[in-house]
Structures are given as structure tokens and as C-alpha cells.
Short mmCIF file of C-alpha atoms in Angstrom, two decimals:
data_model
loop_
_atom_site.label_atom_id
_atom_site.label_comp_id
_atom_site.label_asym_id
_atom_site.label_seq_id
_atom_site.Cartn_x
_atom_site.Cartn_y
_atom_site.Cartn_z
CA UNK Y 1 134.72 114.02 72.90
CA UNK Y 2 131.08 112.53 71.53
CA UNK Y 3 129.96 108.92 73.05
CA UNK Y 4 131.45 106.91 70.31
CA UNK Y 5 131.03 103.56 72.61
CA UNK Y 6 128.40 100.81 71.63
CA UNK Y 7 125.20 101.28 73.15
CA UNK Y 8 123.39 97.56 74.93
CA UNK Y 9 119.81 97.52 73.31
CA UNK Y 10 116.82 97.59 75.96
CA UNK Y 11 113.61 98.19 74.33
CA UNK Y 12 111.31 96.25 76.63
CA UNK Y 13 108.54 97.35 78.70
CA UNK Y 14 108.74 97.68 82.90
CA UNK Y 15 106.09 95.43 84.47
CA UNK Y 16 107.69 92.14 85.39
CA UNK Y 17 108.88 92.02 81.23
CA UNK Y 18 112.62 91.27 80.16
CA UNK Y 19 115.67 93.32 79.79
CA UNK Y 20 117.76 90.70 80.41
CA UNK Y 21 118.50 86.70 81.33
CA UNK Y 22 120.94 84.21 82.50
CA UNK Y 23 123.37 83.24 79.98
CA UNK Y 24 123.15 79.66 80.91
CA UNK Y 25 119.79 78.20 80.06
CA UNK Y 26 118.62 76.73 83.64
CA UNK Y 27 118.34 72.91 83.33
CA UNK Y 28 115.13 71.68 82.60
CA UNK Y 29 114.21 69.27 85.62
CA UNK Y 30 110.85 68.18 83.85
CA UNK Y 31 111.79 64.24 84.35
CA UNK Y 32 109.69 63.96 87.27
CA UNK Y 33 106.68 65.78 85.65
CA UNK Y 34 106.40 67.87 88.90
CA UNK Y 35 105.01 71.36 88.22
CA UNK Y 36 107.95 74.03 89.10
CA UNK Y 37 107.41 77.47 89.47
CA UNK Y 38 107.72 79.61 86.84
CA UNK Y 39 109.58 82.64 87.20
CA UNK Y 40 110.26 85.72 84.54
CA UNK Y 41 112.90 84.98 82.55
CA UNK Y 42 114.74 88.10 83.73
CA UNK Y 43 115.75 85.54 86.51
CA UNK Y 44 115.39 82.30 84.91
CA UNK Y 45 114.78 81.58 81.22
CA UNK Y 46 114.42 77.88 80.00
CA UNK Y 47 113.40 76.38 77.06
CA UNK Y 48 109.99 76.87 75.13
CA UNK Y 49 109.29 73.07 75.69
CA UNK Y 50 109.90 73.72 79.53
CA UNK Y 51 106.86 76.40 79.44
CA UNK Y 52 104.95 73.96 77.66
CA UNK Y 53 105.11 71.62 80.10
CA UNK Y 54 104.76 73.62 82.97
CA UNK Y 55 101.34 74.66 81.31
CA UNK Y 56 100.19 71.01 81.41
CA UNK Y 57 101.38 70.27 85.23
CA UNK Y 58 99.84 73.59 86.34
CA UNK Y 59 96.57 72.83 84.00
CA UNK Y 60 96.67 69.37 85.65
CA UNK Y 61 96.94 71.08 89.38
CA UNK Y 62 94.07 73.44 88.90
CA UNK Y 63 91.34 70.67 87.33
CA UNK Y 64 92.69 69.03 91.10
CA UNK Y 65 91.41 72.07 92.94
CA UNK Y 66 90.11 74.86 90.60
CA UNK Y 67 91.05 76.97 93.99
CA UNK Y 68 94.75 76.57 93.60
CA UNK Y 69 95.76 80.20 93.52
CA UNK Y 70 99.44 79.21 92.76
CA UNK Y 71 98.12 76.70 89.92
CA UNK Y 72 96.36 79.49 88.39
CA UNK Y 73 99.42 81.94 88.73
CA UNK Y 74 101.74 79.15 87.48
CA UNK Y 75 99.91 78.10 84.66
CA UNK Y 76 99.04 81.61 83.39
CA UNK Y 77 102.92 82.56 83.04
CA UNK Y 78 104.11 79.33 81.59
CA UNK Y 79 101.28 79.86 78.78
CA UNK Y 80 102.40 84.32 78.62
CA UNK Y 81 106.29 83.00 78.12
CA UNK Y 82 105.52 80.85 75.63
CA UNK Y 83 104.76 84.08 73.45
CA UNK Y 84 108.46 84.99 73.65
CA UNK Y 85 109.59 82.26 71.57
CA UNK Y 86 105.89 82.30 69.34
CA UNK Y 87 104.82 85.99 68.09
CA UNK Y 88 101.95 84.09 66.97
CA UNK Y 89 98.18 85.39 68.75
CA UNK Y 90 97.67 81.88 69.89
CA UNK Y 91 99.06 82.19 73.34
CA UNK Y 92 97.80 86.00 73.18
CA UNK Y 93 94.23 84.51 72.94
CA UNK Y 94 94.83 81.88 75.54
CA UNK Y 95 95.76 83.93 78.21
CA UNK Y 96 92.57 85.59 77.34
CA UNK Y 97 90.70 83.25 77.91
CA UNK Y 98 93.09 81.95 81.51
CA UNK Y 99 92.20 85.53 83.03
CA UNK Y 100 88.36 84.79 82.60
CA UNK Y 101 88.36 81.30 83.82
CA UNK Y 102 90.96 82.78 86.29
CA UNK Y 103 88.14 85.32 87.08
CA UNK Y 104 85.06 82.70 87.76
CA UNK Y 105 87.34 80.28 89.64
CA UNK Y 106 89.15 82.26 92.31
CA UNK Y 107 87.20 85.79 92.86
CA UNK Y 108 88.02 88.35 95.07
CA UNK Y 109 91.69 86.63 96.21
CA UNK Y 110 95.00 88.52 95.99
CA UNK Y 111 96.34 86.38 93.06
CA UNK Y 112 93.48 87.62 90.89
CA UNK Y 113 94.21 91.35 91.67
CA UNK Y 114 97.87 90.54 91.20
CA UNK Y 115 97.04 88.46 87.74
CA UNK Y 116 94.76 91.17 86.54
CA UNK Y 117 97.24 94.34 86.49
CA UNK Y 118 100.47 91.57 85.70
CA UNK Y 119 97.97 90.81 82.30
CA UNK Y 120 96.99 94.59 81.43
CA UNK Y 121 99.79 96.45 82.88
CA UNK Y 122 97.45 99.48 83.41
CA UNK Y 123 96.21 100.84 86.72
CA UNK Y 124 93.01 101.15 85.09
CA UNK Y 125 92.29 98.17 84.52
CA UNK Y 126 93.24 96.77 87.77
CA UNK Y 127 92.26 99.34 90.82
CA UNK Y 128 92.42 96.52 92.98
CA UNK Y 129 96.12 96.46 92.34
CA UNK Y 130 96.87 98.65 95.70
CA UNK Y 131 94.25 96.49 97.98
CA UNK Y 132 96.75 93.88 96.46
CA UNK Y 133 99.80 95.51 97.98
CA UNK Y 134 98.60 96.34 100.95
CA UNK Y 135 96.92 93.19 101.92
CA UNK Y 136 101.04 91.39 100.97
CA UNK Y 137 103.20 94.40 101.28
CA UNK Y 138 106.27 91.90 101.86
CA UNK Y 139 105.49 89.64 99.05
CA UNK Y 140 109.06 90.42 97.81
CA UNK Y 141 108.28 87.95 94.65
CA UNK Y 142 105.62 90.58 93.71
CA UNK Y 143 108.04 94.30 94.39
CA UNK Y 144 108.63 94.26 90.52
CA UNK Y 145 104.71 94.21 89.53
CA UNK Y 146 104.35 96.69 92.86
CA UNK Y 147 106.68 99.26 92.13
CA UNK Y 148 105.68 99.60 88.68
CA UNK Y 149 102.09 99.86 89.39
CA UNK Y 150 102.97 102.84 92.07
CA UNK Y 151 104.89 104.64 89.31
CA UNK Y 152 101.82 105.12 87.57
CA UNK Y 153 99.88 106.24 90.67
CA UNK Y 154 101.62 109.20 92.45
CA UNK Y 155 101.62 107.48 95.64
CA UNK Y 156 104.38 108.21 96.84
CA UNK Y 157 104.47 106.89 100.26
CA UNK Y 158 103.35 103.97 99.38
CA UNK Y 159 106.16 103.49 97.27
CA UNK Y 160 108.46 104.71 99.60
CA UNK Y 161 107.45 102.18 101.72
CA UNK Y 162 107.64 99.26 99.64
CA UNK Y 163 110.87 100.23 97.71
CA UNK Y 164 112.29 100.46 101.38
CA UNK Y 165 110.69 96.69 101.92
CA UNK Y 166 112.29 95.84 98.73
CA UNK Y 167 115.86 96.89 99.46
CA UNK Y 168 115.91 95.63 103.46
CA UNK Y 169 114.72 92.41 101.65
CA UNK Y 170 118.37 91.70 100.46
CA UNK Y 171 117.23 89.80 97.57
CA UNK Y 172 117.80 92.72 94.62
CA UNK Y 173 121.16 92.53 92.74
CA UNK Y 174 123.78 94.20 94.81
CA UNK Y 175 125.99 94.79 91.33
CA UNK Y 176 123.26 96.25 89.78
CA UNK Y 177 123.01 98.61 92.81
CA UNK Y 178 126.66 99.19 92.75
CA UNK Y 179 126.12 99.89 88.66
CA UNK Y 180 123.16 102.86 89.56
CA UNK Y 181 124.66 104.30 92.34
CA UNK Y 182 127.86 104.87 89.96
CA UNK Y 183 125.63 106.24 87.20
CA UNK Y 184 123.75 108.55 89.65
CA UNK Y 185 126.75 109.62 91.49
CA UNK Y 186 128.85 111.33 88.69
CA UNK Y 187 125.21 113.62 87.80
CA UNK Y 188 124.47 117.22 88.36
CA UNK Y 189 122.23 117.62 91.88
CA UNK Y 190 118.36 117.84 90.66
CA UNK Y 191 119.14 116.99 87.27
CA UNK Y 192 116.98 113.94 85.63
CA UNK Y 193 118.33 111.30 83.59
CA UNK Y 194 116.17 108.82 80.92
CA UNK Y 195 115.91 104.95 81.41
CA UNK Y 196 114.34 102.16 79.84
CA UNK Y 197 113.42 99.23 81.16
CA UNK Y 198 113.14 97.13 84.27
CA UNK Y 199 116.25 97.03 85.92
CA UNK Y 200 117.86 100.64 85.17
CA UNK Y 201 114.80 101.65 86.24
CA UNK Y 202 114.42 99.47 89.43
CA UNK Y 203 118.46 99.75 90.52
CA UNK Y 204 118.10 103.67 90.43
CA UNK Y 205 115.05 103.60 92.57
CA UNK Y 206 116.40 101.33 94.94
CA UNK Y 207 119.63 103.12 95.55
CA UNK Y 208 117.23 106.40 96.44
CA UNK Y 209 114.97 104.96 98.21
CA UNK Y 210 116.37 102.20 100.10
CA UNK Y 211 119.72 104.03 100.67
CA UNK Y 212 118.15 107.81 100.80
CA UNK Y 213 120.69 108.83 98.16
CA UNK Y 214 120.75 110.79 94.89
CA UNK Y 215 116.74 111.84 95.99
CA UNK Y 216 116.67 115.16 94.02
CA UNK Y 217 117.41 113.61 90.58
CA UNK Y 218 114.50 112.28 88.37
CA UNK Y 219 114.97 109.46 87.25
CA UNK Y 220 112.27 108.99 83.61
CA UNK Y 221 111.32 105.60 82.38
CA UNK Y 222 110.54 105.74 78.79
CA UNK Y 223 109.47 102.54 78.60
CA UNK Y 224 106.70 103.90 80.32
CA UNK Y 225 105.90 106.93 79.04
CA UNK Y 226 103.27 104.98 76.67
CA UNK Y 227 101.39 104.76 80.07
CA UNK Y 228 98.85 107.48 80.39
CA UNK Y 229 98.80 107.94 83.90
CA UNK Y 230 102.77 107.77 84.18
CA UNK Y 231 103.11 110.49 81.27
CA UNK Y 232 100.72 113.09 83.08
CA UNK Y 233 102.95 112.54 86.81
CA UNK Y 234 105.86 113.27 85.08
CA UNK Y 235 104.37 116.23 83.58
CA UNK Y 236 103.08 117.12 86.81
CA UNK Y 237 106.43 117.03 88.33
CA UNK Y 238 108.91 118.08 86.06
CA UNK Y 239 106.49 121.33 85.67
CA UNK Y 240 105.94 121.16 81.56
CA UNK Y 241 103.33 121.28 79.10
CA UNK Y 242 101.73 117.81 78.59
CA UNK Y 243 102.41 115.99 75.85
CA UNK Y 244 100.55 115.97 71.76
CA UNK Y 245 98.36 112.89 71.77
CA UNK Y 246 100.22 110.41 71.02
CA UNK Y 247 99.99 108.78 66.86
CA UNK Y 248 98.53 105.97 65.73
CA UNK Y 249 101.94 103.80 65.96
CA UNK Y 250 102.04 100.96 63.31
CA UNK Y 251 105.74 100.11 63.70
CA UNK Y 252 108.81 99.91 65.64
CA UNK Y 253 110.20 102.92 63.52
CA UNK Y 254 107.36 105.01 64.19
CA UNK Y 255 107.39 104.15 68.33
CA UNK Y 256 110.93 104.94 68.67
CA UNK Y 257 110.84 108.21 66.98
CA UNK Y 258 107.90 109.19 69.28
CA UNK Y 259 109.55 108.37 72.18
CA UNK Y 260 112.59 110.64 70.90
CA UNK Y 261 109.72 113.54 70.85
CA UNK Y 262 108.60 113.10 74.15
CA UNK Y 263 112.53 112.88 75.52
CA UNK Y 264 112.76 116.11 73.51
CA UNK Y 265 109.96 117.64 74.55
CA UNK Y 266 111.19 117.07 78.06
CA UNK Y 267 114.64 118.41 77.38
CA UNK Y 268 113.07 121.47 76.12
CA UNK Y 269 110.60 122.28 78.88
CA UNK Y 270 112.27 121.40 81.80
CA UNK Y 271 114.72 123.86 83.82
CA UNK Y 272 117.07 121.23 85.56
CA UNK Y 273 120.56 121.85 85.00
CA UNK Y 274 121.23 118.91 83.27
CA UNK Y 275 119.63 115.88 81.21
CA UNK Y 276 121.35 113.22 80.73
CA UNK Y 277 120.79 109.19 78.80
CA UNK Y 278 121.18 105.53 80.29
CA UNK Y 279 123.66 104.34 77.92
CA UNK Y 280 122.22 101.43 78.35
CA UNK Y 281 119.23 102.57 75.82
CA UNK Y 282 118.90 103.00 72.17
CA UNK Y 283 121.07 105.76 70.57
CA UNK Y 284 118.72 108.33 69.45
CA UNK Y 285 119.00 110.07 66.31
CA UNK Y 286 120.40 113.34 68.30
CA UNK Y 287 123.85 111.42 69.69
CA UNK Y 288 125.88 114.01 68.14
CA UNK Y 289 124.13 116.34 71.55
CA UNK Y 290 125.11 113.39 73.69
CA UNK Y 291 128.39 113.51 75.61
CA UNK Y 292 129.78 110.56 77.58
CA UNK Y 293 130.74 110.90 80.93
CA UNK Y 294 131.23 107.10 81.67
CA UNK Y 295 127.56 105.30 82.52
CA UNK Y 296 125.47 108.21 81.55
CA UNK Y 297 125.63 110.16 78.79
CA UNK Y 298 124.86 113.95 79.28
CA UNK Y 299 122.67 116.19 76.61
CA UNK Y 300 124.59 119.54 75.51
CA UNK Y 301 124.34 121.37 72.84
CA UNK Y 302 127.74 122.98 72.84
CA UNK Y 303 130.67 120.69 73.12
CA UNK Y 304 132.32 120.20 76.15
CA UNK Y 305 135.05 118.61 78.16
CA UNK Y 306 133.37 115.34 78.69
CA UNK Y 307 136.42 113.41 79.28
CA UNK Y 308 137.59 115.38 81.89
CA UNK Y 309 134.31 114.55 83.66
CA UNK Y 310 134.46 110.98 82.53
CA UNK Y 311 138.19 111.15 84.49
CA UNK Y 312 136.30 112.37 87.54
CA UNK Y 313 133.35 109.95 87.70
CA UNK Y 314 136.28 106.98 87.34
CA UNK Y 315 139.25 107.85 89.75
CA UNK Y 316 136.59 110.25 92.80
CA UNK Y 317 132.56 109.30 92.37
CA UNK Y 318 132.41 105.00 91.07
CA UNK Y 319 133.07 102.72 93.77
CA UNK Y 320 134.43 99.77 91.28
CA UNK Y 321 135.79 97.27 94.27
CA UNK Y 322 132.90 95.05 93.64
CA UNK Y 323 134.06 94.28 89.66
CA UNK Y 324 136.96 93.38 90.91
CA UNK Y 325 136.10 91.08 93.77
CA UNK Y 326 132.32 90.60 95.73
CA UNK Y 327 131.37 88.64 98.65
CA UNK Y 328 127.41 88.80 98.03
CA UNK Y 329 125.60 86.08 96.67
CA UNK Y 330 124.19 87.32 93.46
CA UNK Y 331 121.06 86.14 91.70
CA UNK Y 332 121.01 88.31 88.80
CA UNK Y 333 124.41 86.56 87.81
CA UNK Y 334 123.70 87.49 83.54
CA UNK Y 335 122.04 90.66 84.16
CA UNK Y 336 124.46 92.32 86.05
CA UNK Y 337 127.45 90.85 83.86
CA UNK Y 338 125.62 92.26 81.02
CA UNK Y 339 125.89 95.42 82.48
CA UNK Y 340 129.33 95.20 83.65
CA UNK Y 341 130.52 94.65 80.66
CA UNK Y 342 129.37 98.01 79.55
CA UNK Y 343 132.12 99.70 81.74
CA UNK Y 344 134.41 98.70 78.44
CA UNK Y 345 132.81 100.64 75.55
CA UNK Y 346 132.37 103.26 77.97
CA UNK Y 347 135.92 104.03 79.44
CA UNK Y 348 137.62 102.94 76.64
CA UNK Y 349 138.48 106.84 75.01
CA UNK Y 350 139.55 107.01 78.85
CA UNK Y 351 142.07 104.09 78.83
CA UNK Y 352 143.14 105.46 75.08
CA UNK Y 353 144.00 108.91 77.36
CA UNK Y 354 145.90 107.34 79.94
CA UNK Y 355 148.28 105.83 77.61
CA UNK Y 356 148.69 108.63 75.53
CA UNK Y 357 149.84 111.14 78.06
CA UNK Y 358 151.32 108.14 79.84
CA UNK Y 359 149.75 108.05 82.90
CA UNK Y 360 150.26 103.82 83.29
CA UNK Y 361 149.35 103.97 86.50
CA UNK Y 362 145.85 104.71 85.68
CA UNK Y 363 146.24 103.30 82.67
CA UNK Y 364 147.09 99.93 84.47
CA UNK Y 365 144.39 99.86 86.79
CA UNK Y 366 141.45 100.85 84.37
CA UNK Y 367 142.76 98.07 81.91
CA UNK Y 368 143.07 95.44 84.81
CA UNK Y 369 139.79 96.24 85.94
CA UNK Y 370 138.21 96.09 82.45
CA UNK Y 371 140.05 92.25 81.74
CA UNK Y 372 138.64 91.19 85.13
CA UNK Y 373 135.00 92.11 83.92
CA UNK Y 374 135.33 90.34 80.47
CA UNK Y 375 136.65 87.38 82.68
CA UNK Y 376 133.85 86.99 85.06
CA UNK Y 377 130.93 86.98 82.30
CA UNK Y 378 129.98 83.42 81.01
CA UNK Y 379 130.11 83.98 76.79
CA UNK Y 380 131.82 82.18 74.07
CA UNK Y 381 135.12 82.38 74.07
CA UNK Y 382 134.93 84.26 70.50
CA UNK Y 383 132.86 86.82 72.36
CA UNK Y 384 135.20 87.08 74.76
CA UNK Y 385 138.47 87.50 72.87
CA UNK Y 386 136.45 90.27 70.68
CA UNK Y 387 136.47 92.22 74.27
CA UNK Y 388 140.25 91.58 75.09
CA UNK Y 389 140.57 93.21 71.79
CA UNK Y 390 138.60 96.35 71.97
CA UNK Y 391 140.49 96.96 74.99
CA UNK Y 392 143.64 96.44 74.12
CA UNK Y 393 142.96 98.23 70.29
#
């Protein structure tokens, strides 16, 4: 039985970009024109005006002391997430212009070797990334812009080590953790699996690094694979051929169906017994080779009994206590509902199976844990009752 289940969208790049955001726009507390710090919206999103105004308190801070390291991190991400809401190049140009004022005012300091690879996401362009992390290795604001910088490095135990920092810290999702270890524990031993984005990527990583589990399966960012240096480790350590140049891309078409040739490439050189698909990225144009098995979704090209695996990964490999009930704080609250809520597209041929060969039991406690997901997200109640009836269809 083919992956028929609606795939979530996640097309954005890994350094400190978005894949997702709270729900509820944070309140803007800009009454007391006090500069506030400005985090990515993967944690916080507010409003454009809020980022406007954060530019002029942080502007305001730095003509105090043109040493302000924190002014000049501030004010250089309230004028970057202003581009979100304006595709225009004006902000492109201005934070141009921040990172060489940025440059002149505050030389040789950890926020400019931080600023630098956080504005060109390439190694390359910022070397001093990794006197960075190892003058602040516990700068856990900073393990998103680390990690992704090691990925592109093949230093590996310097990764280890802060990916260990990262997890001890207690401050990543624990539902997103929950989410990859499921994913990761229903695969094939050394098998690799595509990702895209920040936190599949990050919640994978986590779970085999900070918990030492899952460590012999690869786990492939696509997002970035457009990364020179990234594209020639993986290379290196899946044991292929490297990859055709890649195009002259003009379009979003024209990226997506290169990144399809590189996952196929991949598939085709590699010898790991299995390859399988976040179903949390795009649908490719080969989906009638992908097979769902619950969070992943497995390449074959021969049918197979995918639904008995699916039944496996539900009722002997997830550990699904914490949709039901958790006792963690959580400050990824819309991310890892977002997520959550792709349990229901996912199991939902398995729910259809319990009730056909009658098995209510099951049937009962899949369907009781998918209402309890749908009830914990904050959407519109249209959005909701769309959910109650998929599962209930």
C-alpha cells in the first residue's frame, strides 16, 4: 500500500532559517520602546512592524556604544526578518551594508565570527566560524548556527561534542525528540534516510548523538546538499561518485528537480539496505517507489507489505506516551504540534485496517490517540474539525 497521506511542505534552508513557528503571534511588547531580543522566528515570530522597531531600538543602542556586540547582533536580525514579510532587495542590501559597518566597529570579537557565517551560511566565507565555537562552546543560543556549520566541515568530534552540549542543555524540544527517535527506530540498521530542513535534521542528530542511538544510519539533509563542502562529505561517506555540477537554477521548478537527481543519484550508488524519505518533505515526482511505513517513507521498487511494517513501527518500535500526556516544559509548542499532527495522514490506512478486520482494540487506541493530537494543537476550529474528519472518514 503506496503513501497516499498528505505530505507537510519544508523547503527551507538549515542555518538558523525557518521550518516552522508558533501559531500564536507573540505579543508585541513595543510600548515601552525597550529593545528586545530578537530571536528566529522558528521560536518566536511577531509582526513585521515589531522587526521594524526592533531595528530602530537596536540602531539607537549601537550609535550609544558602537561596541555593543548584542546591539549589533540584535539589530542585524530584526533588519534579515524583515525580508520574510518583503522579498524586496532592500533589506538584502541593508544587511549588506550592517555586516561592513558590523566589520569596522567590532573586529576580531566572537559576534562578528558568529554574524559573518549566520550572513553567508558558507564555511568559506567564515573560517573563523570554529575559533567561534570553541572560544563559546556552551553558547546554547548559538548550537543551531554551530551544528550546521560542523556539517559542512567533517569534524566530527567537534560535533560530537557540541551536539552532546546541546542535548545535556535540556533546552531542545523533547516532542520533537520523541518524533525522530520514532522515525529512526522503525529503519533498517545502516540504512540512510533524506531530510530537509532545520529541525528533522537537528531532532535526528540529537537523538544519536546526545542519546548514542540509531548511530549507523545516515541521516542526508537536502537542504544542504546546495552546500559544496556538505555535498563532497556525503560523497565521501556514503562511498559514491560525486555529483554533475550542479545547473544554472533560475526557478523553484528547476531546484527541486535537481535535488530529486542528487536523492537519485544517491539511491543508485549507495549499497545500504535501505533508503528511505522524511515525510515531512516534498513528494517527489517518484512517490509511486515510496512506501509508507508510518514517519518515514521507504524507497522500493517492487511493492511490498508496507502496512504490515507500518503495524510494527505503531504497536513495538514508537513510544507515543508523550502525545498523549507530557510533563516537560516545551518551547517549540507550534513546531512540534505541527509535527504531531502528521501522525494522522500517516496512520490513517492503519486505523482504516483495524476497523476492517475489526481489531477495535487497536482500532480504539490509534483513533484516541490521533483526537488527542488534533486537540492539543492551537488552529481554527475549521482546521480542526477538517482533522476529526479525516480520521473518522
Amino acid at each position: 500500500m503506496k503513501a497516499k497521506h498528505t505530505i507537510i511542505v519544508c523547503l527551507t534552508a538549515i542555518a538558523g532559517f525557518t521550518l516552522t513557528a508558533h501559531t500564536a503571534w507573540a505579543q508585541d511588547n513595543t510600548e515601552k520602546e525597550v529593545p528586545q531580543k530578537v530571536e528566529t522566528p522558528v521560536k518566536v515570530k511577531h509582526s513585521a512592524e515589531w522587526y521594524k522597531t526592533q531595528e530602530r531600538l537596536w540602531k539607537a543602542e549601537i550609535d550609544k556604544n558602537p561596541k555593543n556586540e548584542e546591539a549589533w547582533k540584535n539589530y542585524y536580525k530584526a533588519v534579515r526578518y524583515q525580508s520574510w514579510f518583503d522579498e524586496s532587495t532592500e533589506h538584502r542590501e541593508k544587511v549588506e551594508r550592517i555586516m561592513q559597518e558590523m566589520a569596522k566597529s567590532i573586529p576580531d570579537t566572537y559576534t562578528l565570527y558568529i554574524m559573518k557565517y549566520y550572513h553567508k551560511g558558507d564555511v568559506n566565507a567564515a573560517p573563523e566560524m570554529k575559533k567561534a565555537i570553541q572560544m563559546r562552546p556552551d553558547n546554547v543560543e548559538m548550537y543551531p548556527d554551530y551544528v550546521s556549520y560542523l556539517m559542512q566541515t567533517g569534524d566530527e568530534e567537534l560535533m560530537a561534542d557540541i551536539l552532546k552540549r546541546w542535548y545535556n542543555s535540556g533546552t531542545y524540544s523533547p516532542s520533537l525528540l520523541n518524533y525522530a527517535y520514532n522515525a529512526l527506530s522503525g529503519m533498517k540498521a545502516n540504512s540512510l534516510i533524506f531530510v530537509s530542513g532545520d529541525s528533522p535534521t537537528f531532532s535526528k542528530l540529537l537523538v544519536q548523538y546526545g542519546k548514542n542511538l540509531f548511530e549507523d544510519i545516515d541521516v542526508i539533509c537536502m537542504s544542504m546538499m546546495w552546500a559544496p563542502n556538505y555535498r563532497k562529505l556525503i560523497c565521501e561517506r556514503l562511498s559514491i561518485p560525486d555529483f554533475e555540477p550542479i545547473p544554472q537554477i533560475s526557478s523553484q521548478e528547476e531546484a527541486d528537480k535537481y535535488t530529486e537527481q542528487m536523492m537519485l543519484h544517491i539511491i543508485k550508488h549507495t549499497r545500504r539496505p535501505a533508503v528511505y524519505f522524511s515525510t515531512l518533505m516534498n513528494v517527489p515526482s517518484f512517490k509511486d517507489k515510496l512506501y509508507s511505513e508510518g514517519l518515514v517513507m521507504r524507497y522500493s521498487e517492487k511493492p511490498y507489505d508496507n502496512l504490515a511494517i507500518k503495524r510494527k513501527n505503531f504497536e513495538e518500535n514508537y513510544l507515543t506516551d508523550y502525545l498523549r500526556e507530557s510533563f516537560l516544559p516545551e518551547s517549540y509548542t507550534a513546531s512540534a504540534n505541527k509535527f504531531n499532527l502528521n501522525y494522522i495522514p500517516c496512520f490513517k490506512s492503519l486505523l482504516d485496517h483495524y476497523k476492517q478486520t475489526g481489531n477495535f482494540f487497536r482500532y480504539n487506541e490509534l483513533r484516541t490517540l490521533m483526537l488527542r493530537i488534533v486537540e492539543q494543537v492551537d488552529i481554527p476550529d475549521e482546521q480542526r474539525q477538517k482533522y476529526y474528519e479525516e480520521i473518522d472518514r
